[in-house]
Amino acid sequence: MNKLLLTLLLVPQISLSSALPKQLAVPGGIVNIELGSVETPAPEVFFQDKRVLILENDHRWFAVIGIPLTSKTGQHAIQVKTEGKTTELAFDIVDKDYPAQYITIKNKRMVNPNPDDLKRISSERPAINKALNTWTEQPVEDLLFSLPVKGRLSSPFGLKRFFNNQPKNPHSGLDIAASTGTAISAPAPGMVINTGSYYYNGNTVFLDHGQGLISGYFHMSKITVKAGQIVEQGTKLGEVGETGRVTGPHLHWNVYLNKTKVDPALFVPELSETKTEPVQ
Ligand SMILES: [Zn+2]
C-alpha cells in the first residue's frame, strides 16, 4: 500500500478516536456516555437540570458531562430526550481526596474584603454569571486542548484551600506559573464572550467553545482580544500577570461544562496520560 493512501486511511481514525476528553468519574471530573448511533437525531441531554454537551465520535453520539466538585459519590443519572421520549442513563461517581493547600496572602482585603470591596464583588457577579451561563447551539468537533501557556504547573485543580488559615472554596482551575508578559493563547477555537477586570480574578477573558463549554483566563497583565472576537487554537488572548488574588504571576485557567467547573487537565492530552473507556 502506498504511503499517501495509508495516511488517508489513518488520519480520520486518529481524529475520530481522539475527540473526547479524558474520563475521570470523580467530583470535578468528566464522564463520557455513549448515547447511540448518529443515524438517529441528536438528543438533548440534561444533568441536574442543566443542558449537557453532546458530540459525534466514531459515528456515535456522546454526552460529555461535567461533575460538580460538590457531588456525592454513588449513582447519578442523565436525562436523554429524543423525539419526544425521555430516558434515563445512570453512571457512578467515585471519591477523590484532593489534597489541601495553605496559602498566605499579603493583601488581607483579598481574604476578608471590606464593605466597599464586597459591593464591587457583587456588582461584578452578573457579568461573570452571564458569561458562564452562555449556551450556543453549535456542533463541537474536538475536545482536545493545547496548553494556553508554556510554564510550570504550579497548582492542580481541586485543592482544598486555606487562605491565611481560613478555609475557602476549593481551587477551581489549573494554575500555570510563568513570568509576567508570557503569551496566553487560546487552547481551542471559540469566541470571546467577556473581558473585564474583576476583584478576585483580575484581568479576565472568557471563551465560549460551544454547548456550554466555556474557558476562563485570570490574573492577566494584558488582554489583547475583545468581546465578540472569534479565536482559533493558538490565537493570543493576552499576557500572564498578577492581577487579582495572587501570590505571584501565573495563569489561573478554568474550564466549565454544564455550568460546572471541571479539571482543565482532562482536556489536554499531554497532561492526561491514559485514555479511558466511556462508561455505559
Ligand atoms: Zn488558581
PDB file of C-alpha atoms and ligand atoms in Angstrom:
ATOM      1  CA  MET A   1       0.000   0.000   0.000  1.00  0.00           C
ATOM      2  CA  ASN A   2       1.447   3.387  -0.852  1.00  0.00           C
ATOM      3  CA  LYS A   3       2.240   5.905   1.838  1.00  0.00           C
ATOM      4  CA  LEU A   4      -0.350   8.524   0.846  1.00  0.00           C
ATOM      5  CA  LEU A   5      -3.204   6.018   0.860  1.00  0.00           C
ATOM      6  CA  LEU A   6      -2.098   4.708   4.230  1.00  0.00           C
ATOM      7  CA  THR A   7      -2.065   8.249   5.623  1.00  0.00           C
ATOM      8  CA  LEU A   8      -5.539   8.949   4.236  1.00  0.00           C
ATOM      9  CA  LEU A   9      -6.852   5.809   5.879  1.00  0.00           C
ATOM     10  CA  LEU A  10      -5.226   6.514   9.228  1.00  0.00           C
ATOM     11  CA  VAL A  11      -5.908  10.211   9.686  1.00  0.00           C
ATOM     12  CA  PRO A  12      -9.722  10.105  10.065  1.00  0.00           C
ATOM     13  CA  GLN A  13      -9.463   7.300  12.600  1.00  0.00           C
ATOM     14  CA  ILE A  14      -6.986   9.256  14.673  1.00  0.00           C
ATOM     15  CA  SER A  15      -9.181  12.344  14.732  1.00  0.00           C
ATOM     16  CA  LEU A  16     -12.367  10.403  15.500  1.00  0.00           C
ATOM     17  CA  SER A  17     -10.919   8.449  18.380  1.00  0.00           C
ATOM     18  CA  SER A  18      -9.289  11.490  19.948  1.00  0.00           C
ATOM     19  CA  ALA A  19     -12.244  13.864  20.178  1.00  0.00           C
ATOM     20  CA  LEU A  20     -13.349  13.112  23.749  1.00  0.00           C
ATOM     21  CA  PRO A  21     -11.687  14.463  26.892  1.00  0.00           C
ATOM     22  CA  LYS A  22     -10.211  12.025  29.366  1.00  0.00           C
ATOM     23  CA  GLN A  23     -12.888  10.471  31.542  1.00  0.00           C
ATOM     24  CA  LEU A  24     -12.470  10.711  35.304  1.00  0.00           C
ATOM     25  CA  ALA A  25     -15.678   9.802  37.153  1.00  0.00           C
ATOM     26  CA  VAL A  26     -14.999  11.825  40.320  1.00  0.00           C
ATOM     27  CA  PRO A  27     -16.234  15.155  41.721  1.00  0.00           C
ATOM     28  CA  GLY A  28     -14.630  17.808  39.480  1.00  0.00           C
ATOM     29  CA  GLY A  29     -14.124  15.253  36.692  1.00  0.00           C
ATOM     30  CA  ILE A  30     -15.815  14.351  33.422  1.00  0.00           C
ATOM     31  CA  VAL A  31     -17.974  11.396  32.387  1.00  0.00           C
ATOM     32  CA  ASN A  32     -18.409  10.499  28.693  1.00  0.00           C
ATOM     33  CA  ILE A  33     -21.564   8.475  27.987  1.00  0.00           C
ATOM     34  CA  GLU A  34     -22.368   6.873  24.663  1.00  0.00           C
ATOM     35  CA  LEU A  35     -25.929   7.652  23.554  1.00  0.00           C
ATOM     36  CA  GLY A  36     -26.366   5.754  20.299  1.00  0.00           C
ATOM     37  CA  SER A  37     -25.855   5.973  16.568  1.00  0.00           C
ATOM     38  CA  VAL A  38     -25.675   9.334  14.786  1.00  0.00           C
ATOM     39  CA  GLU A  39     -28.251   7.894  12.349  1.00  0.00           C
ATOM     40  CA  THR A  40     -30.808   8.928  14.999  1.00  0.00           C
ATOM     41  CA  PRO A  41     -31.447  12.649  15.601  1.00  0.00           C
ATOM     42  CA  ALA A  42     -29.171  14.404  18.106  1.00  0.00           C
ATOM     43  CA  PRO A  43     -30.712  14.003  21.580  1.00  0.00           C
ATOM     44  CA  GLU A  44     -30.960  16.756  24.199  1.00  0.00           C
ATOM     45  CA  VAL A  45     -29.232  15.721  27.394  1.00  0.00           C
ATOM     46  CA  PHE A  46     -29.660  17.125  30.915  1.00  0.00           C
ATOM     47  CA  PHE A  47     -27.715  16.573  34.126  1.00  0.00           C
ATOM     48  CA  GLN A  48     -29.156  18.096  37.301  1.00  0.00           C
ATOM     49  CA  ASP A  49     -31.476  20.203  35.062  1.00  0.00           C
ATOM     50  CA  LYS A  50     -28.563  21.668  33.085  1.00  0.00           C
ATOM     51  CA  ARG A  51     -28.030  21.108  29.356  1.00  0.00           C
ATOM     52  CA  VAL A  52     -25.094  18.812  28.596  1.00  0.00           C
ATOM     53  CA  LEU A  53     -22.692  18.986  25.661  1.00  0.00           C
ATOM     54  CA  ILE A  54     -23.049  16.228  23.091  1.00  0.00           C
ATOM     55  CA  LEU A  55     -20.734  15.421  20.229  1.00  0.00           C
ATOM     56  CA  GLU A  56     -20.215  12.895  17.493  1.00  0.00           C
ATOM     57  CA  ASN A  57     -17.389  10.414  17.981  1.00  0.00           C
ATOM     58  CA  ASP A  58     -16.850   7.431  15.692  1.00  0.00           C
ATOM     59  CA  HIS A  59     -20.445   7.692  14.334  1.00  0.00           C
ATOM     60  CA  ARG A  60     -21.929   7.641  17.842  1.00  0.00           C
ATOM     61  CA  TRP A  61     -23.428  10.447  19.936  1.00  0.00           C
ATOM     62  CA  PHE A  62     -21.671  11.030  23.252  1.00  0.00           C
ATOM     63  CA  ALA A  63     -22.690  13.143  26.239  1.00  0.00           C
ATOM     64  CA  VAL A  64     -19.734  14.867  27.917  1.00  0.00           C
ATOM     65  CA  ILE A  65     -20.806  15.626  31.486  1.00  0.00           C
ATOM     66  CA  GLY A  66     -19.090  17.924  33.964  1.00  0.00           C
ATOM     67  CA  ILE A  67     -19.321  16.580  37.540  1.00  0.00           C
ATOM     68  CA  PRO A  68     -19.517  19.270  40.249  1.00  0.00           C
ATOM     69  CA  LEU A  69     -16.823  19.213  42.945  1.00  0.00           C
ATOM     70  CA  THR A  70     -19.663  19.129  45.472  1.00  0.00           C
ATOM     71  CA  SER A  71     -21.200  15.930  44.000  1.00  0.00           C
ATOM     72  CA  LYS A  72     -21.824  12.993  46.282  1.00  0.00           C
ATOM     73  CA  THR A  73     -20.242   9.691  45.336  1.00  0.00           C
ATOM     74  CA  GLY A  74     -22.546   6.919  44.118  1.00  0.00           C
ATOM     75  CA  GLN A  75     -25.111   6.707  41.352  1.00  0.00           C
ATOM     76  CA  HIS A  76     -26.169   9.700  39.252  1.00  0.00           C
ATOM     77  CA  ALA A  77     -28.197   9.880  36.038  1.00  0.00           C
ATOM     78  CA  ILE A  78     -28.622  11.951  32.904  1.00  0.00           C
ATOM     79  CA  GLN A  79     -31.943  12.502  31.146  1.00  0.00           C
ATOM     80  CA  VAL A  80     -31.812  11.905  27.390  1.00  0.00           C
ATOM     81  CA  LYS A  81     -34.601  13.449  25.294  1.00  0.00           C
ATOM     82  CA  THR A  82     -35.027  12.109  21.757  1.00  0.00           C
ATOM     83  CA  GLU A  83     -38.092  12.507  19.565  1.00  0.00           C
ATOM     84  CA  GLY A  84     -40.387  13.377  22.486  1.00  0.00           C
ATOM     85  CA  LYS A  85     -39.217  10.493  24.686  1.00  0.00           C
ATOM     86  CA  THR A  86     -37.100  10.843  27.812  1.00  0.00           C
ATOM     87  CA  THR A  87     -34.886   8.029  29.026  1.00  0.00           C
ATOM     88  CA  GLU A  88     -32.503   7.911  31.950  1.00  0.00           C
ATOM     89  CA  LEU A  89     -28.923   6.655  31.871  1.00  0.00           C
ATOM     90  CA  ALA A  90     -27.169   6.017  35.185  1.00  0.00           C
ATOM     91  CA  PHE A  91     -23.481   6.260  35.984  1.00  0.00           C
ATOM     92  CA  ASP A  92     -21.318   6.099  39.093  1.00  0.00           C
ATOM     93  CA  ILE A  93     -19.119   8.726  40.689  1.00  0.00           C
ATOM     94  CA  VAL A  94     -16.288   7.583  42.931  1.00  0.00           C
ATOM     95  CA  ASP A  95     -14.477   9.585  45.582  1.00  0.00           C
ATOM     96  CA  LYS A  96     -11.341  11.624  45.039  1.00  0.00           C
ATOM     97  CA  ASP A  97      -9.463  13.025  48.001  1.00  0.00           C
ATOM     98  CA  TYR A  98      -7.980  16.292  46.796  1.00  0.00           C
ATOM     99  CA  PRO A  99      -5.010  17.479  48.863  1.00  0.00           C
ATOM    100  CA  ALA A 100      -5.098  20.636  50.992  1.00  0.00           C
ATOM    101  CA  GLN A 101      -3.108  23.762  50.207  1.00  0.00           C
ATOM    102  CA  TYR A 102      -2.261  26.565  52.650  1.00  0.00           C
ATOM    103  CA  ILE A 103      -1.575  29.945  51.107  1.00  0.00           C
ATOM    104  CA  THR A 104      -0.514  33.214  52.691  1.00  0.00           C
ATOM    105  CA  ILE A 105      -1.989  36.272  51.004  1.00  0.00           C
ATOM    106  CA  LYS A 106      -0.304  39.548  51.991  1.00  0.00           C
ATOM    107  CA  ASN A 107      -3.195  41.754  50.861  1.00  0.00           C
ATOM    108  CA  LYS A 108      -5.695  40.978  53.653  1.00  0.00           C
ATOM    109  CA  ARG A 109      -8.575  42.556  51.683  1.00  0.00           C
ATOM    110  CA  MET A 110      -8.198  39.688  49.190  1.00  0.00           C
ATOM    111  CA  VAL A 111      -9.106  37.274  52.023  1.00  0.00           C
ATOM    112  CA  ASN A 112     -11.514  39.430  54.036  1.00  0.00           C
ATOM    113  CA  PRO A 113     -12.902  42.108  51.678  1.00  0.00           C
ATOM    114  CA  ASN A 114     -14.176  45.350  53.246  1.00  0.00           C
ATOM    115  CA  PRO A 115     -17.781  46.574  52.617  1.00  0.00           C
ATOM    116  CA  ASP A 116     -16.748  48.573  49.515  1.00  0.00           C
ATOM    117  CA  ASP A 117     -14.898  45.552  48.130  1.00  0.00           C
ATOM    118  CA  LEU A 118     -17.982  43.375  48.762  1.00  0.00           C
ATOM    119  CA  LYS A 119     -20.099  45.918  46.864  1.00  0.00           C
ATOM    120  CA  ARG A 120     -17.674  45.733  43.935  1.00  0.00           C
ATOM    121  CA  ILE A 121     -17.616  41.906  44.049  1.00  0.00           C
ATOM    122  CA  SER A 122     -21.412  41.661  43.928  1.00  0.00           C
ATOM    123  CA  SER A 123     -21.622  44.292  41.144  1.00  0.00           C
ATOM    124  CA  GLU A 124     -19.230  42.148  39.058  1.00  0.00           C
ATOM    125  CA  ARG A 125     -21.207  38.933  39.583  1.00  0.00           C
ATOM    126  CA  PRO A 126     -23.898  39.434  36.861  1.00  0.00           C
ATOM    127  CA  ALA A 127     -21.340  39.890  34.036  1.00  0.00           C
ATOM    128  CA  ILE A 128     -19.377  36.822  35.156  1.00  0.00           C
ATOM    129  CA  ASN A 129     -22.548  34.733  35.571  1.00  0.00           C
ATOM    130  CA  LYS A 130     -23.828  35.828  32.165  1.00  0.00           C
ATOM    131  CA  ALA A 131     -20.581  34.591  30.576  1.00  0.00           C
ATOM    132  CA  LEU A 132     -20.741  31.288  32.464  1.00  0.00           C
ATOM    133  CA  ASN A 133     -24.401  30.733  31.528  1.00  0.00           C
ATOM    134  CA  THR A 134     -23.698  31.035  27.794  1.00  0.00           C
ATOM    135  CA  TRP A 135     -25.140  28.235  25.672  1.00  0.00           C
ATOM    136  CA  THR A 136     -24.548  28.280  21.932  1.00  0.00           C
ATOM    137  CA  GLU A 137     -26.163  25.586  19.848  1.00  0.00           C
ATOM    138  CA  GLN A 138     -23.297  24.518  17.600  1.00  0.00           C
ATOM    139  CA  PRO A 139     -21.522  21.251  16.830  1.00  0.00           C
ATOM    140  CA  VAL A 140     -18.368  20.791  18.891  1.00  0.00           C
ATOM    141  CA  GLU A 141     -15.856  18.797  16.887  1.00  0.00           C
ATOM    142  CA  ASP A 142     -12.949  18.232  19.156  1.00  0.00           C
ATOM    143  CA  LEU A 143     -12.433  18.474  22.897  1.00  0.00           C
ATOM    144  CA  LEU A 144      -8.664  18.342  22.855  1.00  0.00           C
ATOM    145  CA  PHE A 145      -6.993  21.487  24.130  1.00  0.00           C
ATOM    146  CA  SER A 146      -3.444  22.762  23.884  1.00  0.00           C
ATOM    147  CA  LEU A 147      -1.886  24.306  26.995  1.00  0.00           C
ATOM    148  CA  PRO A 148      -2.650  28.061  26.980  1.00  0.00           C
ATOM    149  CA  VAL A 149       0.749  28.977  28.490  1.00  0.00           C
ATOM    150  CA  LYS A 150       4.191  27.462  28.464  1.00  0.00           C
ATOM    151  CA  GLY A 151       5.137  27.270  32.124  1.00  0.00           C
ATOM    152  CA  ARG A 152       5.267  25.252  35.293  1.00  0.00           C
ATOM    153  CA  LEU A 153       2.042  23.640  36.527  1.00  0.00           C
ATOM    154  CA  SER A 154       2.009  25.216  39.965  1.00  0.00           C
ATOM    155  CA  SER A 155      -1.386  24.252  41.484  1.00  0.00           C
ATOM    156  CA  PRO A 156      -3.620  21.476  40.199  1.00  0.00           C
ATOM    157  CA  PHE A 157      -7.428  21.615  40.125  1.00  0.00           C
ATOM    158  CA  GLY A 158      -9.485  20.737  43.213  1.00  0.00           C
ATOM    159  CA  LEU A 159      -7.101  21.543  46.072  1.00  0.00           C
ATOM    160  CA  LYS A 160      -8.864  22.245  49.352  1.00  0.00           C
ATOM    161  CA  ARG A 161      -7.781  25.798  50.035  1.00  0.00           C
ATOM    162  CA  PHE A 162      -6.904  27.753  53.119  1.00  0.00           C
ATOM    163  CA  PHE A 163      -6.038  31.432  52.728  1.00  0.00           C
ATOM    164  CA  ASN A 164      -4.222  32.760  55.810  1.00  0.00           C
ATOM    165  CA  ASN A 165      -5.527  29.611  57.563  1.00  0.00           C
ATOM    166  CA  GLN A 166      -9.187  30.337  56.699  1.00  0.00           C
ATOM    167  CA  PRO A 167     -10.996  27.569  54.747  1.00  0.00           C
ATOM    168  CA  LYS A 168     -12.135  28.924  51.343  1.00  0.00           C
ATOM    169  CA  ASN A 169     -13.606  27.442  48.149  1.00  0.00           C
ATOM    170  CA  PRO A 170     -11.557  24.641  46.567  1.00  0.00           C
ATOM    171  CA  HIS A 171      -9.191  25.531  43.745  1.00  0.00           C
ATOM    172  CA  SER A 172     -11.458  25.753  40.709  1.00  0.00           C
ATOM    173  CA  GLY A 173      -8.860  25.684  37.942  1.00  0.00           C
ATOM    174  CA  LEU A 174      -5.337  24.804  36.929  1.00  0.00           C
ATOM    175  CA  ASP A 175      -2.508  27.246  37.688  1.00  0.00           C
ATOM    176  CA  ILE A 176       0.401  27.660  35.304  1.00  0.00           C
ATOM    177  CA  ALA A 177       3.246  29.794  36.653  1.00  0.00           C
ATOM    178  CA  ALA A 178       5.153  31.901  34.131  1.00  0.00           C
ATOM    179  CA  SER A 179       6.736  35.333  34.198  1.00  0.00           C
ATOM    180  CA  THR A 180       4.647  38.442  33.634  1.00  0.00           C
ATOM    181  CA  GLY A 181       4.309  39.102  29.905  1.00  0.00           C
ATOM    182  CA  THR A 182       4.344  35.433  28.805  1.00  0.00           C
ATOM    183  CA  ALA A 183       1.806  34.958  25.992  1.00  0.00           C
ATOM    184  CA  ILE A 184      -1.514  33.235  26.779  1.00  0.00           C
ATOM    185  CA  SER A 185      -3.089  31.579  23.748  1.00  0.00           C
ATOM    186  CA  ALA A 186      -6.500  30.041  23.100  1.00  0.00           C
ATOM    187  CA  PRO A 187      -6.335  26.256  23.700  1.00  0.00           C
ATOM    188  CA  ALA A 188      -9.150  25.604  21.195  1.00  0.00           C
ATOM    189  CA  PRO A 189     -11.294  27.553  18.715  1.00  0.00           C
ATOM    190  CA  GLY A 190     -14.024  29.713  20.222  1.00  0.00           C
ATOM    191  CA  MET A 191     -15.465  33.165  20.685  1.00  0.00           C
ATOM    192  CA  VAL A 192     -14.523  35.787  23.281  1.00  0.00           C
ATOM    193  CA  ILE A 193     -17.702  36.310  25.330  1.00  0.00           C
ATOM    194  CA  ASN A 194     -16.419  38.597  28.063  1.00  0.00           C
ATOM    195  CA  THR A 195     -13.324  40.519  29.100  1.00  0.00           C
ATOM    196  CA  GLY A 196     -13.039  42.501  32.318  1.00  0.00           C
ATOM    197  CA  SER A 197     -11.086  43.476  35.397  1.00  0.00           C
ATOM    198  CA  TYR A 198     -12.559  41.665  38.396  1.00  0.00           C
ATOM    199  CA  TYR A 199     -11.773  41.786  42.112  1.00  0.00           C
ATOM    200  CA  TYR A 200     -10.521  38.230  42.676  1.00  0.00           C
ATOM    201  CA  ASN A 201      -9.866  37.152  39.071  1.00  0.00           C
ATOM    202  CA  GLY A 202      -8.028  40.297  37.967  1.00  0.00           C
ATOM    203  CA  ASN A 203      -7.890  40.890  34.213  1.00  0.00           C
ATOM    204  CA  THR A 204     -10.028  38.130  32.737  1.00  0.00           C
ATOM    205  CA  VAL A 205     -11.052  36.629  29.409  1.00  0.00           C
ATOM    206  CA  PHE A 206     -13.881  34.122  28.929  1.00  0.00           C
ATOM    207  CA  LEU A 207     -14.143  31.996  25.770  1.00  0.00           C
ATOM    208  CA  ASP A 208     -17.206  30.115  24.517  1.00  0.00           C
ATOM    209  CA  HIS A 209     -16.328  26.889  22.684  1.00  0.00           C
ATOM    210  CA  GLY A 210     -19.975  25.884  22.109  1.00  0.00           C
ATOM    211  CA  GLN A 211     -22.671  23.945  24.013  1.00  0.00           C
ATOM    212  CA  GLY A 212     -21.734  25.230  27.456  1.00  0.00           C
ATOM    213  CA  LEU A 213     -18.015  24.514  27.146  1.00  0.00           C
ATOM    214  CA  ILE A 214     -16.546  27.761  28.497  1.00  0.00           C
ATOM    215  CA  SER A 215     -12.971  28.557  29.465  1.00  0.00           C
ATOM    216  CA  GLY A 216     -11.647  31.385  31.674  1.00  0.00           C
ATOM    217  CA  TYR A 217      -8.213  33.068  31.910  1.00  0.00           C
ATOM    218  CA  PHE A 218      -7.494  35.041  35.097  1.00  0.00           C
ATOM    219  CA  HIS A 219      -4.841  37.372  36.593  1.00  0.00           C
ATOM    220  CA  MET A 220      -3.633  38.638  33.193  1.00  0.00           C
ATOM    221  CA  SER A 221      -1.327  41.673  32.926  1.00  0.00           C
ATOM    222  CA  LYS A 222      -2.708  42.488  29.486  1.00  0.00           C
ATOM    223  CA  ILE A 223      -5.765  41.485  27.412  1.00  0.00           C
ATOM    224  CA  THR A 224      -5.320  41.512  23.625  1.00  0.00           C
ATOM    225  CA  VAL A 225      -8.782  40.348  22.465  1.00  0.00           C
ATOM    226  CA  LYS A 226     -12.260  41.914  22.510  1.00  0.00           C
ATOM    227  CA  ALA A 227     -15.708  40.505  23.275  1.00  0.00           C
ATOM    228  CA  GLY A 228     -17.259  39.107  20.100  1.00  0.00           C
ATOM    229  CA  GLN A 229     -13.911  38.178  18.563  1.00  0.00           C
ATOM    230  CA  ILE A 230     -13.560  34.691  17.019  1.00  0.00           C
ATOM    231  CA  VAL A 231     -10.339  32.942  18.018  1.00  0.00           C
ATOM    232  CA  GLU A 232      -8.552  29.901  16.645  1.00  0.00           C
ATOM    233  CA  GLN A 233      -6.437  27.474  18.616  1.00  0.00           C
ATOM    234  CA  GLY A 234      -3.228  29.430  19.299  1.00  0.00           C
ATOM    235  CA  THR A 235      -4.697  32.955  18.981  1.00  0.00           C
ATOM    236  CA  LYS A 236      -3.077  35.208  21.599  1.00  0.00           C
ATOM    237  CA  LEU A 237      -5.558  36.256  24.306  1.00  0.00           C
ATOM    238  CA  GLY A 238      -3.172  38.350  26.386  1.00  0.00           C
ATOM    239  CA  GLU A 239      -0.270  38.012  28.790  1.00  0.00           C
ATOM    240  CA  VAL A 240       0.412  36.405  32.162  1.00  0.00           C
ATOM    241  CA  GLY A 241       0.246  38.771  35.120  1.00  0.00           C
ATOM    242  CA  GLU A 242      -0.543  39.004  38.813  1.00  0.00           C
ATOM    243  CA  THR A 243      -3.781  40.999  38.938  1.00  0.00           C
ATOM    244  CA  GLY A 244      -6.488  39.988  41.443  1.00  0.00           C
ATOM    245  CA  ARG A 245      -5.914  37.499  44.274  1.00  0.00           C
ATOM    246  CA  VAL A 246      -2.453  36.012  43.654  1.00  0.00           C
ATOM    247  CA  THR A 247       0.843  35.279  45.347  1.00  0.00           C
ATOM    248  CA  GLY A 248       2.833  35.724  42.113  1.00  0.00           C
ATOM    249  CA  PRO A 249       2.496  35.849  38.313  1.00  0.00           C
ATOM    250  CA  HIS A 250       0.581  32.898  36.860  1.00  0.00           C
ATOM    251  CA  LEU A 251      -2.374  31.967  34.707  1.00  0.00           C
ATOM    252  CA  HIS A 252      -5.386  30.539  36.509  1.00  0.00           C
ATOM    253  CA  TRP A 253      -7.252  28.558  33.864  1.00  0.00           C
ATOM    254  CA  ASN A 254     -10.861  27.456  34.352  1.00  0.00           C
ATOM    255  CA  VAL A 255     -12.928  25.125  32.183  1.00  0.00           C
ATOM    256  CA  TYR A 256     -16.713  24.757  32.571  1.00  0.00           C
ATOM    257  CA  LEU A 257     -19.104  22.108  31.249  1.00  0.00           C
ATOM    258  CA  ASN A 258     -22.849  22.269  32.008  1.00  0.00           C
ATOM    259  CA  LYS A 259     -22.143  25.332  34.260  1.00  0.00           C
ATOM    260  CA  THR A 260     -19.741  23.210  36.300  1.00  0.00           C
ATOM    261  CA  LYS A 261     -16.039  23.794  36.890  1.00  0.00           C
ATOM    262  CA  VAL A 262     -14.048  20.744  35.836  1.00  0.00           C
ATOM    263  CA  ASP A 263     -10.360  19.856  35.767  1.00  0.00           C
ATOM    264  CA  PRO A 264      -8.824  21.555  32.674  1.00  0.00           C
ATOM    265  CA  ALA A 265      -6.047  18.916  32.570  1.00  0.00           C
ATOM    266  CA  LEU A 266      -8.608  16.347  31.340  1.00  0.00           C
ATOM    267  CA  PHE A 267      -8.796  18.229  28.015  1.00  0.00           C
ATOM    268  CA  VAL A 268      -5.027  18.338  27.456  1.00  0.00           C
ATOM    269  CA  PRO A 269      -3.677  15.044  26.035  1.00  0.00           C
ATOM    270  CA  GLU A 270      -0.118  15.738  27.253  1.00  0.00           C
ATOM    271  CA  LEU A 271      -1.429  16.034  30.845  1.00  0.00           C
ATOM    272  CA  SER A 272      -3.838  13.083  30.856  1.00  0.00           C
ATOM    273  CA  GLU A 273      -1.528  10.140  30.258  1.00  0.00           C
ATOM    274  CA  THR A 274      -4.070   7.348  29.745  1.00  0.00           C
ATOM    275  CA  LYS A 275      -7.236   7.216  27.681  1.00  0.00           C
ATOM    276  CA  THR A 276     -10.175   5.627  29.448  1.00  0.00           C
ATOM    277  CA  GLU A 277     -13.175   3.869  28.009  1.00  0.00           C
ATOM    278  CA  PRO A 278     -16.562   5.538  28.206  1.00  0.00           C
ATOM    279  CA  VAL A 279     -18.983   4.099  30.776  1.00  0.00           C
ATOM    280  CA  GLN A 280     -22.383   2.877  29.726  1.00  0.00           C
TER     281      GLN A 280
HETATM  282 ZN    ZN B   1      -5.641  29.249  40.505  1.00  0.00          ZN
END
